[in-house]
Short mmCIF file of C-alpha atoms and ligand atoms in Angstrom, two decimals:
data_model
loop_
_atom_site.label_atom_id
_atom_site.label_comp_id
_atom_site.label_asym_id
_atom_site.label_seq_id
_atom_site.Cartn_x
_atom_site.Cartn_y
_atom_site.Cartn_z
CA UNK A 1 0.00 0.00 0.00
CA UNK A 2 1.26 3.46 -0.75
CA UNK A 3 2.66 5.52 2.08
CA UNK A 4 0.12 8.02 3.23
CA UNK A 5 2.49 10.63 4.55
CA UNK A 6 2.88 12.51 1.31
CA UNK A 7 5.16 15.48 1.80
CA UNK A 8 7.88 13.64 3.66
CA UNK A 9 9.26 12.04 0.57
CA UNK A 10 11.60 13.99 -1.62
CA UNK A 11 11.21 17.15 -3.73
CA UNK A 12 7.60 17.79 -3.09
CA UNK A 13 8.18 15.99 0.15
CA UNK A 14 5.72 13.27 0.77
CA UNK A 15 4.34 13.31 4.25
CA UNK A 16 2.09 10.35 5.15
CA UNK A 17 0.54 6.95 4.89
CA UNK A 18 2.21 6.23 2.25
CA UNK A 19 0.74 4.63 -0.04
CA UNK A 20 -6.30 -27.67 -7.95
CA UNK A 21 -6.30 -32.14 -7.91
CA UNK A 22 -9.32 -32.81 -6.16
CA UNK A 23 -10.57 -36.16 -4.98
CA UNK A 24 -13.73 -35.40 -6.91
CA UNK A 25 -13.81 -37.51 -10.07
CA UNK A 26 -16.51 -35.37 -11.70
CA UNK A 27 -15.52 -33.19 -14.65
CA UNK A 28 -13.76 -30.05 -13.53
CA UNK A 29 -15.20 -26.66 -14.46
CA UNK A 30 -13.01 -23.97 -15.96
CA UNK A 31 -10.34 -23.01 -13.57
CA UNK A 32 -10.60 -26.24 -11.66
CA UNK A 33 -7.55 -28.12 -10.64
CA UNK A 34 -7.05 -31.18 -12.77
CA UNK A 35 -4.29 -32.88 -10.84
CA UNK A 36 -3.12 -32.70 -7.25
CA UNK A 37 0.46 -32.19 -8.21
CA UNK A 38 -0.06 -28.86 -9.88
CA UNK A 39 -1.39 -27.36 -6.67
CA UNK A 40 1.64 -28.13 -4.54
CA UNK A 41 3.00 -24.65 -5.25
CA UNK A 42 0.18 -23.31 -3.09
CA UNK A 43 0.94 -25.36 0.02
CA UNK A 44 1.19 -23.02 3.01
CA UNK A 45 1.56 -23.18 6.78
CA UNK A 46 -1.34 -21.00 7.93
CA UNK A 47 -1.03 -19.44 11.39
CA UNK A 48 -3.43 -17.63 13.69
CA UNK A 49 -2.78 -13.97 13.02
CA UNK A 50 -1.55 -12.12 16.09
CA UNK A 51 -2.99 -8.76 15.11
CA UNK A 52 -6.32 -9.80 13.52
CA UNK A 53 -7.06 -13.30 14.91
CA UNK A 54 -10.78 -12.89 14.17
CA UNK A 55 -10.06 -13.39 10.46
CA UNK A 56 -8.79 -16.60 8.87
CA UNK A 57 -8.60 -20.18 10.13
CA UNK A 58 -5.25 -21.96 10.52
CA UNK A 59 -7.14 -25.26 10.03
CA UNK A 60 -7.53 -24.45 6.33
CA UNK A 61 -4.80 -24.32 3.70
CA UNK A 62 -6.51 -23.03 0.56
CA UNK A 63 -4.78 -24.25 -2.60
CA UNK A 64 -6.91 -22.98 -5.47
CA UNK A 65 -9.84 -20.62 -5.81
CA UNK A 66 -11.90 -20.86 -9.00
CA UNK A 67 -14.15 -17.79 -8.91
CA UNK A 68 -16.97 -17.47 -11.45
CA UNK A 69 -18.40 -14.00 -10.85
CA UNK A 70 -21.42 -12.45 -12.58
CA UNK A 71 -21.97 -8.74 -11.94
CA UNK A 72 -25.33 -7.01 -12.51
CA UNK A 73 -24.91 -3.28 -11.85
CA UNK A 74 -28.61 -2.46 -12.26
CA UNK A 75 -29.46 -4.48 -9.17
CA UNK A 76 -25.97 -4.26 -7.61
CA UNK A 77 -25.96 -8.04 -7.46
CA UNK A 78 -23.02 -10.40 -7.47
CA UNK A 79 -23.86 -14.01 -8.41
CA UNK A 80 -21.01 -16.39 -7.79
CA UNK A 81 -19.96 -19.99 -8.13
CA UNK A 82 -16.79 -20.69 -6.21
CA UNK A 83 -14.76 -23.88 -6.50
CA UNK A 84 -12.20 -24.08 -3.72
CA UNK A 85 -9.63 -26.81 -3.30
CA UNK A 86 -8.25 -26.86 0.22
CA UNK A 87 -6.02 -28.98 2.38
CA UNK A 88 -7.07 -29.57 5.98
CA UNK A 89 -4.16 -28.91 8.30
CA UNK A 90 -5.57 -31.01 11.15
CA UNK A 91 -8.33 -33.52 11.92
CA UNK A 92 -11.48 -31.53 12.70
CA UNK A 93 -15.28 -32.00 12.78
CA UNK A 94 -15.81 -28.80 10.75
CA UNK A 95 -13.84 -26.17 8.86
CA UNK A 96 -14.37 -22.45 8.55
CA UNK A 97 -14.11 -19.80 5.84
CA UNK A 98 -14.72 -16.05 5.93
CA UNK A 99 -17.65 -14.73 3.87
CA UNK A 100 -19.51 -11.47 4.50
CA UNK A 101 -23.07 -12.09 5.63
CA UNK A 102 -24.64 -9.88 2.93
CA UNK A 103 -23.81 -12.68 0.51
CA UNK A 104 -26.43 -15.41 0.89
CA UNK A 105 -25.12 -18.93 0.43
CA UNK A 106 -27.58 -21.22 -1.41
CA UNK A 107 -25.53 -24.43 -1.52
CA UNK A 108 -22.28 -25.96 -0.39
CA UNK A 109 -20.90 -29.29 -1.57
CA UNK A 110 -17.75 -31.03 -0.43
CA UNK A 111 -16.34 -33.52 -2.94
CA UNK A 112 -19.66 -33.50 -4.75
CA UNK A 113 -21.85 -34.19 -1.70
CA UNK A 114 -24.21 -31.65 -0.13
CA UNK A 115 -22.73 -30.26 3.05
CA UNK A 116 -24.47 -28.69 6.06
CA UNK A 117 -23.23 -25.23 7.03
CA UNK A 118 -23.86 -22.28 9.37
CA UNK A 119 -23.31 -18.70 8.28
CA UNK A 120 -23.31 -16.31 11.22
CA UNK A 121 -21.69 -12.95 10.85
CA UNK A 122 -18.81 -13.48 8.44
CA UNK A 123 -18.10 -17.01 9.70
CA UNK A 124 -19.11 -19.74 7.27
CA UNK A 125 -18.73 -23.03 9.14
CA UNK A 126 -18.97 -26.15 6.97
CA UNK A 127 -20.06 -29.18 8.99
CA UNK A 128 -18.03 -31.79 7.16
CA UNK A 129 -15.33 -33.65 9.11
CA UNK A 130 -11.88 -33.29 7.62
CA UNK A 131 -8.66 -35.26 8.00
CA UNK A 132 -5.21 -33.70 8.27
CA UNK A 133 -3.43 -33.37 4.94
CA UNK A 134 -6.39 -34.55 2.88
CA UNK A 135 -7.57 -32.32 0.06
CA UNK A 136 -11.19 -31.39 -0.52
CA UNK A 137 -13.09 -29.67 -3.32
CA UNK A 138 -15.70 -27.28 -1.98
CA UNK A 139 -18.25 -25.76 -4.37
CA UNK A 140 -20.31 -22.81 -3.11
CA UNK A 141 -23.13 -20.86 -4.73
CA UNK A 142 -23.82 -17.44 -3.26
CA UNK A 143 -25.37 -14.13 -4.28
CA UNK A 144 -26.16 -10.66 -2.96
CA UNK A 145 -24.99 -7.08 -2.85
CA UNK A 146 -21.50 -7.10 -1.39
CA UNK A 147 -20.81 -4.82 1.58
CA UNK A 148 -17.35 -3.41 2.10
CA UNK A 149 -15.98 -4.05 5.61
CA UNK A 150 -14.67 -1.46 8.08
CA UNK A 151 -10.93 -0.89 7.91
CA UNK A 152 -8.95 -1.01 11.20
CA UNK A 153 -7.13 2.22 10.41
CA UNK A 154 -6.96 5.96 11.02
CA UNK A 155 -5.65 6.66 7.49
CA UNK A 156 -7.34 9.32 5.45
CA UNK A 157 -7.20 7.57 2.06
CA UNK A 158 -9.59 4.70 2.89
CA UNK A 159 -12.02 3.65 5.61
CA UNK A 160 -13.56 0.49 4.15
CA UNK A 161 -12.13 -2.62 2.53
CA UNK A 162 -13.18 -5.05 -0.16
CA UNK A 163 -15.82 -4.92 -2.90
CA UNK A 164 -16.65 -1.28 -3.58
CA UNK A 165 -19.41 -0.14 -5.95
CA UNK A 166 -19.14 3.27 -7.64
CA UNK A 167 -22.03 5.59 -8.50
CA UNK A 168 -21.79 4.26 -12.10
CA UNK A 169 -22.19 0.68 -10.91
CA UNK A 170 -18.53 -0.08 -11.53
CA UNK A 171 -16.54 -2.15 -9.05
CA UNK A 172 -13.10 -2.09 -7.49
CA UNK A 173 -11.48 -3.83 -4.53
CA UNK A 174 -8.63 -3.07 -2.13
CA UNK A 175 -8.45 -5.24 0.95
CA UNK A 176 -5.38 -4.90 3.08
CA UNK A 177 -5.28 -6.26 5.79
CA UNK A 178 -8.54 -8.20 5.15
CA UNK A 179 -11.86 -7.86 3.33
CA UNK A 180 -11.52 -10.29 0.44
CA UNK A 181 -14.35 -12.01 2.33
CA UNK A 182 -16.66 -9.22 1.16
CA UNK A 183 -16.78 -10.96 -2.26
CA UNK A 184 -15.68 -14.61 -1.87
CA UNK A 185 -15.43 -17.35 0.73
CA UNK A 186 -11.79 -17.24 1.73
CA UNK A 187 -9.20 -18.02 4.34
CA UNK A 188 -8.59 -14.30 4.63
CA UNK A 189 -5.16 -14.10 6.21
CA UNK A 190 -1.73 -13.45 4.74
CA UNK A 191 -0.13 -16.78 5.70
CA UNK A 192 -2.32 -18.83 3.34
CA UNK A 193 -1.28 -18.37 -0.31
CA UNK A 194 -3.34 -19.93 -3.08
CA UNK A 195 -3.65 -20.09 -6.87
CA UNK A 196 -6.52 -18.38 -8.65
CA UNK A 197 -8.64 -18.55 -11.78
CA UNK A 198 -11.30 -15.90 -12.35
CA UNK A 199 -14.22 -15.76 -14.77
CA UNK A 200 -15.95 -12.37 -14.74
CA UNK A 201 -19.17 -11.59 -16.60
CA UNK A 202 -20.28 -7.95 -16.83
CA UNK A 203 -22.61 -6.01 -19.13
CA UNK A 204 -20.70 -4.52 -22.08
CA UNK A 205 -18.92 -2.15 -22.38
CA UNK A 206 -17.81 -3.06 -18.86
CA UNK A 207 -14.99 -5.56 -18.66
CA UNK A 208 -13.73 -7.48 -15.63
CA UNK A 209 -10.05 -7.24 -14.59
CA UNK A 210 -8.28 -9.53 -12.10
CA UNK A 211 -4.84 -10.77 -11.14
CA UNK A 212 -2.61 -12.65 -13.52
CA UNK A 213 -2.91 -12.96 -17.27
CA UNK A 214 -5.97 -12.45 -19.44
CA UNK A 215 -6.68 -15.89 -20.95
CA UNK A 216 -9.77 -15.00 -22.96
CA UNK A 217 -12.23 -12.22 -23.61
CA UNK A 218 -15.49 -12.73 -25.52
CA UNK A 219 -19.03 -11.46 -25.77
CA UNK A 220 -22.04 -13.49 -24.64
CA UNK A 221 -25.11 -11.54 -25.75
CA UNK A 222 -24.85 -8.09 -24.18
CA UNK A 223 -22.16 -9.22 -21.74
CA UNK A 224 -18.39 -9.38 -21.83
CA UNK A 225 -16.77 -12.40 -20.22
CA UNK A 226 -13.10 -12.41 -19.26
CA UNK A 227 -11.00 -15.25 -17.85
CA UNK A 228 -7.88 -14.57 -15.79
CA UNK A 229 -5.26 -17.01 -14.55
CA UNK A 230 -2.82 -16.30 -11.73
CA UNK A 231 0.05 -18.75 -12.06
CA UNK A 232 1.84 -17.90 -8.80
CA UNK A 233 0.18 -18.28 -5.38
CA UNK A 234 -1.04 -15.11 -3.67
CA UNK A 235 -2.33 -14.11 -0.24
CA UNK A 236 -5.98 -13.00 -0.25
CA UNK A 237 -5.18 -9.36 0.50
CA UNK A 238 -3.26 -9.26 -2.79
CA UNK A 239 -6.16 -10.27 -5.02
CA UNK A 240 -8.02 -7.64 -7.02
CA UNK A 241 -11.18 -7.29 -9.08
CA UNK A 242 -12.10 -4.23 -11.11
CA UNK A 243 -15.15 -4.00 -13.34
CA UNK A 244 -15.66 -0.95 -15.54
CA UNK A 245 -15.34 0.53 -19.00
CA UNK A 246 -11.57 0.11 -19.30
CA UNK A 247 -9.27 0.59 -22.24
CA UNK A 248 -6.30 -1.79 -22.54
CA UNK A 249 -2.82 -0.51 -23.50
CA UNK A 250 0.11 -2.89 -23.88
CA UNK A 251 3.75 -2.14 -23.12
CA UNK A 252 6.92 -4.11 -22.32
CA UNK A 253 9.88 -3.58 -19.99
CA UNK A 254 13.46 -3.58 -21.32
CA UNK A 255 13.87 -6.97 -19.62
CA UNK A 256 10.91 -8.34 -21.60
CA UNK A 257 8.14 -8.32 -18.98
CA UNK A 258 4.74 -7.72 -20.63
CA UNK A 259 3.10 -4.69 -19.02
CA UNK A 260 -0.58 -3.85 -19.47
CA UNK A 261 -2.38 -0.67 -18.45
CA UNK A 262 -6.16 -0.66 -17.86
CA UNK A 263 -7.49 2.88 -17.68
CA UNK A 264 -11.00 4.36 -17.70
CA UNK A 265 -12.05 4.98 -21.32
CA UNK A 266 -13.28 8.48 -20.52
CA UNK A 267 -9.87 9.55 -19.15
CA UNK A 268 -7.46 8.86 -22.03
CA UNK A 269 -4.66 11.00 -20.55
CA UNK A 270 -4.27 8.63 -17.61
CA UNK A 271 -2.36 6.06 -19.61
CA UNK A 272 0.50 8.50 -20.13
CA UNK A 273 0.84 8.78 -16.37
CA UNK A 274 1.40 5.01 -16.17
CA UNK A 275 3.96 4.70 -18.96
CA UNK A 276 6.96 5.33 -16.64
CA UNK A 277 6.21 1.88 -15.16
CA UNK A 278 8.18 0.01 -17.83
CA UNK A 279 11.36 2.04 -17.19
CA UNK A 280 10.90 2.02 -13.44
CA UNK A 281 10.71 -1.78 -13.53
CA UNK A 282 14.26 -1.77 -14.93
CA UNK A 283 15.46 0.55 -12.15
CA UNK A 284 14.03 -1.84 -9.55
CA UNK A 285 15.42 -4.95 -11.28
CA UNK A 286 18.91 -3.38 -11.08
CA UNK A 287 18.55 -3.46 -7.28
CA UNK A 288 16.24 -6.41 -6.51
CA UNK A 289 16.94 -8.80 -9.40
CA UNK A 290 14.60 -10.04 -12.15
CA UNK A 291 10.86 -9.32 -11.81
CA UNK A 292 9.43 -12.35 -9.95
CA UNK A 293 6.24 -12.94 -11.98
CA UNK A 294 5.33 -13.53 -15.63
CA UNK A 295 3.39 -10.35 -16.27
CA UNK A 296 2.61 -6.97 -14.76
CA UNK A 297 -0.52 -4.89 -15.05
CA UNK A 298 -1.86 -1.67 -13.62
CA UNK A 299 -5.57 -0.87 -13.31
CA UNK A 300 -6.78 2.62 -12.41
CA UNK A 301 -9.98 2.76 -10.37
CA UNK A 302 -12.12 5.27 -8.53
CA UNK A 303 -10.21 5.03 -5.24
CA UNK A 304 -7.92 7.38 -3.33
CA UNK A 305 -5.22 4.88 -2.48
CA UNK A 306 -2.86 2.42 -4.13
CA UNK A 307 -2.36 -1.33 -3.61
CA UNK A 308 0.34 -3.75 -4.67
CA UNK A 309 -2.21 -6.37 -5.79
CA UNK A 310 -0.16 -9.23 -7.23
CA UNK A 311 0.76 -8.81 -10.91
CA UNK A 312 -2.11 -6.31 -11.32
CA UNK A 313 -1.48 -3.16 -9.31
CA UNK A 314 -4.62 -1.26 -8.34
CA UNK A 315 -4.27 2.52 -8.28
CA UNK A 316 -6.67 5.28 -7.39
CA UNK A 317 -7.22 7.85 -10.12
CA UNK A 318 -5.78 10.83 -8.18
CA UNK A 319 -2.65 12.67 -9.30
CA UNK A 320 -0.68 11.30 -6.36
CA UNK A 321 -1.89 7.69 -6.73
CA UNK A 322 -0.86 7.70 -10.41
CA UNK A 323 2.48 9.44 -9.73
CA UNK A 324 5.78 7.76 -10.73
CA UNK A 325 6.79 7.37 -7.07
CA UNK A 326 3.60 5.53 -6.09
CA UNK A 327 3.89 3.33 -9.19
CA UNK A 328 7.46 2.51 -8.20
CA UNK A 329 6.43 1.84 -4.59
CA UNK A 330 3.74 -0.68 -5.64
CA UNK A 331 6.13 -2.36 -8.08
CA UNK A 332 8.78 -2.82 -5.34
CA UNK A 333 6.07 -4.64 -3.40
CA UNK A 334 5.92 -7.31 -6.12
CA UNK A 335 9.22 -8.52 -4.58
CA UNK A 336 8.71 -7.30 -0.99
CA UNK A 337 5.14 -8.18 -0.01
CA UNK A 338 3.99 -10.35 -2.92
CA UNK A 339 6.85 -12.77 -3.74
CA UNK A 340 7.72 -12.96 -0.05
CA UNK A 341 4.78 -12.10 2.19
CA UNK A 342 4.70 -11.56 5.96
CA UNK A 343 3.24 -14.63 7.70
CA UNK A 344 1.51 -12.35 10.19
CA UNK A 345 0.20 -8.78 10.05
CA UNK A 346 2.55 -7.81 12.85
CA UNK A 347 5.27 -7.78 10.21
CA UNK A 348 3.73 -5.55 7.56
CA UNK A 349 6.85 -3.38 8.12
CA UNK A 350 8.72 -6.05 6.13
CA UNK A 351 6.81 -4.99 3.04
CA UNK A 352 6.35 -1.28 3.65
CA UNK A 353 9.83 -0.47 4.95
CA UNK A 354 11.55 -1.71 1.81
CA UNK A 355 8.93 -0.25 -0.55
CA UNK A 356 9.27 3.19 1.01
CA UNK A 357 13.07 2.92 1.16
CA UNK A 358 13.39 2.24 -2.57
CA UNK A 359 10.79 4.91 -3.25
CA UNK A 360 12.96 7.37 -1.29
CA UNK A 361 16.15 6.36 -3.13
CA UNK A 362 14.40 6.76 -6.47
CA UNK A 363 13.02 10.15 -5.53
CA UNK A 364 16.34 11.38 -4.20
CA UNK A 365 17.95 10.39 -7.50
CA UNK A 366 15.27 12.14 -9.53
CA UNK A 367 15.22 15.30 -7.44
CA UNK A 368 19.02 15.49 -7.16
CA UNK A 369 18.68 15.41 -3.38
CA UNK A 370 21.33 13.68 -1.27
CA UNK A 371 19.95 10.45 0.24
CA UNK A 372 21.32 11.59 3.61
CA UNK A 373 19.27 14.77 3.50
CA UNK A 374 16.09 12.87 2.75
CA UNK A 375 16.78 10.32 5.49
CA UNK A 376 17.50 13.13 7.97
CA UNK A 377 14.10 14.61 7.17
CA UNK A 378 12.42 11.24 7.72
CA UNK A 379 14.36 10.75 10.96
CA UNK A 380 12.98 14.00 12.36
CA UNK A 381 9.39 12.96 11.64
CA UNK A 382 9.59 9.29 12.59
CA UNK A 383 9.60 9.43 16.44
CA UNK A 384 6.15 10.97 16.53
CA UNK A 385 4.76 8.20 14.32
CA UNK A 386 6.18 5.65 16.74
CA UNK A 387 4.66 7.49 19.70
CA UNK A 388 1.27 7.64 18.03
CA UNK A 389 1.00 4.11 16.62
CA UNK A 390 3.61 2.04 18.46
CA UNK A 391 6.78 0.26 17.34
CA UNK A 392 6.71 -0.92 13.71
CA UNK A 393 6.49 -4.63 14.65
CA UNK A 394 4.20 -4.15 17.66
CA UNK A 395 1.68 -1.56 16.52
CA UNK A 396 -1.78 -0.64 17.67
CA UNK A 397 -4.18 -2.92 15.69
CA UNK A 398 -6.56 0.05 15.27
CA UNK A 399 -3.93 2.01 13.31
CA UNK A 400 -3.12 -0.40 10.49
CA UNK A 401 -0.82 1.04 7.82
CA UNK A 402 0.19 4.15 9.76
CA UNK A 403 3.48 5.97 9.11
CA UNK A 404 5.24 3.93 11.82
CA UNK A 405 5.43 0.79 9.65
CA UNK A 406 6.94 2.76 6.78
CA UNK A 407 9.41 5.36 7.97
CA UNK A 408 11.21 3.66 10.88
CA UNK A 409 11.87 0.49 8.87
CA UNK A 410 13.02 2.55 5.86
CA UNK A 411 15.50 4.41 8.10
CA UNK A 412 16.59 1.06 9.54
CA UNK A 413 17.45 -0.21 6.03
CA UNK A 414 19.41 2.94 5.26
CA UNK A 415 21.40 2.66 8.46
CA UNK A 416 22.13 -1.00 7.70
CA UNK A 417 23.25 -0.12 4.15
CA UNK A 418 25.72 2.40 5.49
CA UNK A 419 26.97 -0.07 8.10
CA UNK A 420 27.46 -2.99 5.66
CA UNK A 421 28.36 -1.06 2.53
CA UNK A 422 26.31 -1.06 -0.65
CA UNK A 423 27.62 -4.30 -2.10
CA UNK A 424 26.93 -6.51 0.93
CA UNK A 425 23.65 -4.76 1.71
CA UNK A 426 22.12 -5.11 -1.77
CA UNK A 427 23.29 -8.73 -2.11
CA UNK A 428 21.18 -9.70 0.94
CA UNK A 429 18.26 -7.46 -0.06
CA UNK A 430 18.17 -9.32 -3.41
CA UNK A 431 18.63 -12.76 -1.84
CA UNK A 432 15.72 -12.49 0.64
CA UNK A 433 12.69 -12.60 -1.73
CA UNK A 434 14.41 -15.16 -3.94
CA UNK A 435 15.01 -17.42 -0.92
CA UNK A 436 11.30 -17.18 -0.02
CA UNK A 437 9.79 -17.32 -3.49
CA UNK A 438 5.96 -17.57 -3.41
CA UNK A 439 6.15 -18.12 0.36
CA UNK A 440 5.65 -16.40 3.71
CA UNK A 441 8.21 -15.38 6.28
CA UNK A 442 8.29 -14.33 9.93
CA UNK A 443 10.20 -11.75 11.96
CA UNK A 444 12.61 -14.45 13.14
CA UNK A 445 13.08 -15.74 9.60
CA UNK A 446 14.19 -12.30 8.47
CA UNK A 447 16.42 -11.39 11.39
CA UNK A 448 18.08 -14.84 11.30
CA UNK A 449 18.60 -14.58 7.53
CA UNK A 450 20.35 -11.22 7.75
CA UNK A 451 22.50 -12.35 10.66
CA UNK A 452 23.59 -15.52 8.86
CA UNK A 453 24.24 -13.86 5.52
CA UNK A 454 26.33 -11.08 7.02
CA UNK A 455 28.09 -13.19 9.68
CA UNK A 456 26.98 -10.61 12.27
CA UNK A 457 24.43 -10.93 15.05
CA UNK A 458 21.98 -8.31 13.82
CA UNK A 459 19.14 -9.32 16.17
CA UNK A 460 19.77 -6.43 18.63
CA UNK A 461 19.88 -3.97 15.71
CA UNK A 462 16.56 -5.16 14.25
CA UNK A 463 14.90 -5.37 17.68
CA UNK A 464 15.80 -1.79 18.54
CA UNK A 465 14.35 -0.42 15.31
CA UNK A 466 11.29 -2.68 15.11
CA UNK A 467 10.28 -3.32 18.72
CA UNK A 468 11.67 -0.31 20.60
CA UNK A 469 9.23 2.08 22.29
CA UNK A 470 11.54 4.96 21.35
CA UNK A 471 13.36 5.57 18.08
CA UNK A 472 17.02 4.55 17.82
CA UNK A 473 19.38 7.42 17.11
CA UNK A 474 19.91 8.02 13.42
CA UNK A 475 23.41 9.42 12.96
ZN1 ZN B 501 3.29 0.05 0.37
#
């Protein structure tokens, strides 16, 4: 997510928040897994989240979501058929998914047999006993008008999460730290990555956008149907759906990554604001190594924030959200946040600290401002953020995504770069996502990794920056 404190950054000085196989022998629908083996990439070790334990169930390891979504803007109705392949992580009499109550479930089957279920609040409890490490195919039918969920934040750029309907009946989603459950039944926590296939039907000229690559686009009567395939597993907060009258523009990075821009047809100038993305991707690859996924897209929606949704970045349509620095920030997240994802929301600093740090380095370069001067400015502002929202890795759950998880960790990385020297520092920065490709990592994983790779016990250094009640001195 972009840093909200615009004004603290460089030149104009950004100040704030930044910014499938199933055991079911029946024929598989589109997007269904066809063999168990191909889903192994999505095996995860789900944990109970320490910050938001009310969301997600560590008993479920979702492997593949096949989401068939039909949007009717006239009635604001979403009709959905979801095919979920999951692995049970333990023996249990039931299993649980998150699904907002405004969506009425009409049927649930498990491996082709009708299953009993309870749906109270957002908790969808399926009363089918499961056995540890067995895989199950769950098919759900549900429909309704999705309700966005309240965001646990004091940020000014968003207050709700999930499926959002515009006055034109268009749709966009942003859902960090949770809220994917406002539009599908999901294990809505970062530690459970899964593969996705989406089929979206919308009345023409609307078109549905999602993560991954566009596999097909065709008309069915007065509707447009698109199919999207995400080949690398993603956490639920990194999924995206946008439905609107979008124009598609194709580009390519110097390294050969296909880049696609989806912009509102009635705002043709917006695409020019996104074109720096292809060059910026090269700047990031010079520091973080090759882009980790097979394609990159950007979709511009009627929001006032920006999200690093995996392989399809979702940006608000404001001047700041479509600025080169926010684009760069969300692209850095494709390595830090998407390729390697915190196992627990306590460690969102892992994603935001590096994204803001590279954003700062890029801005300093572009504004001909010494990095030291920019970091000194951040260091003056950071203590108050820590006082207001807590240490970066032990923050107040009601202030998700505040400045404290961005600026302190960015300063920490700069101090470590100066201590280790550029060559050693960047070698470890590059190695970390690669060593945790398509996986999750914890605080201890990261601090152990840096200590081992540098041959130095860096635990006290990280603890002081990330867990200290007061800010370490920044020389
Ligand atoms: Zn961010």
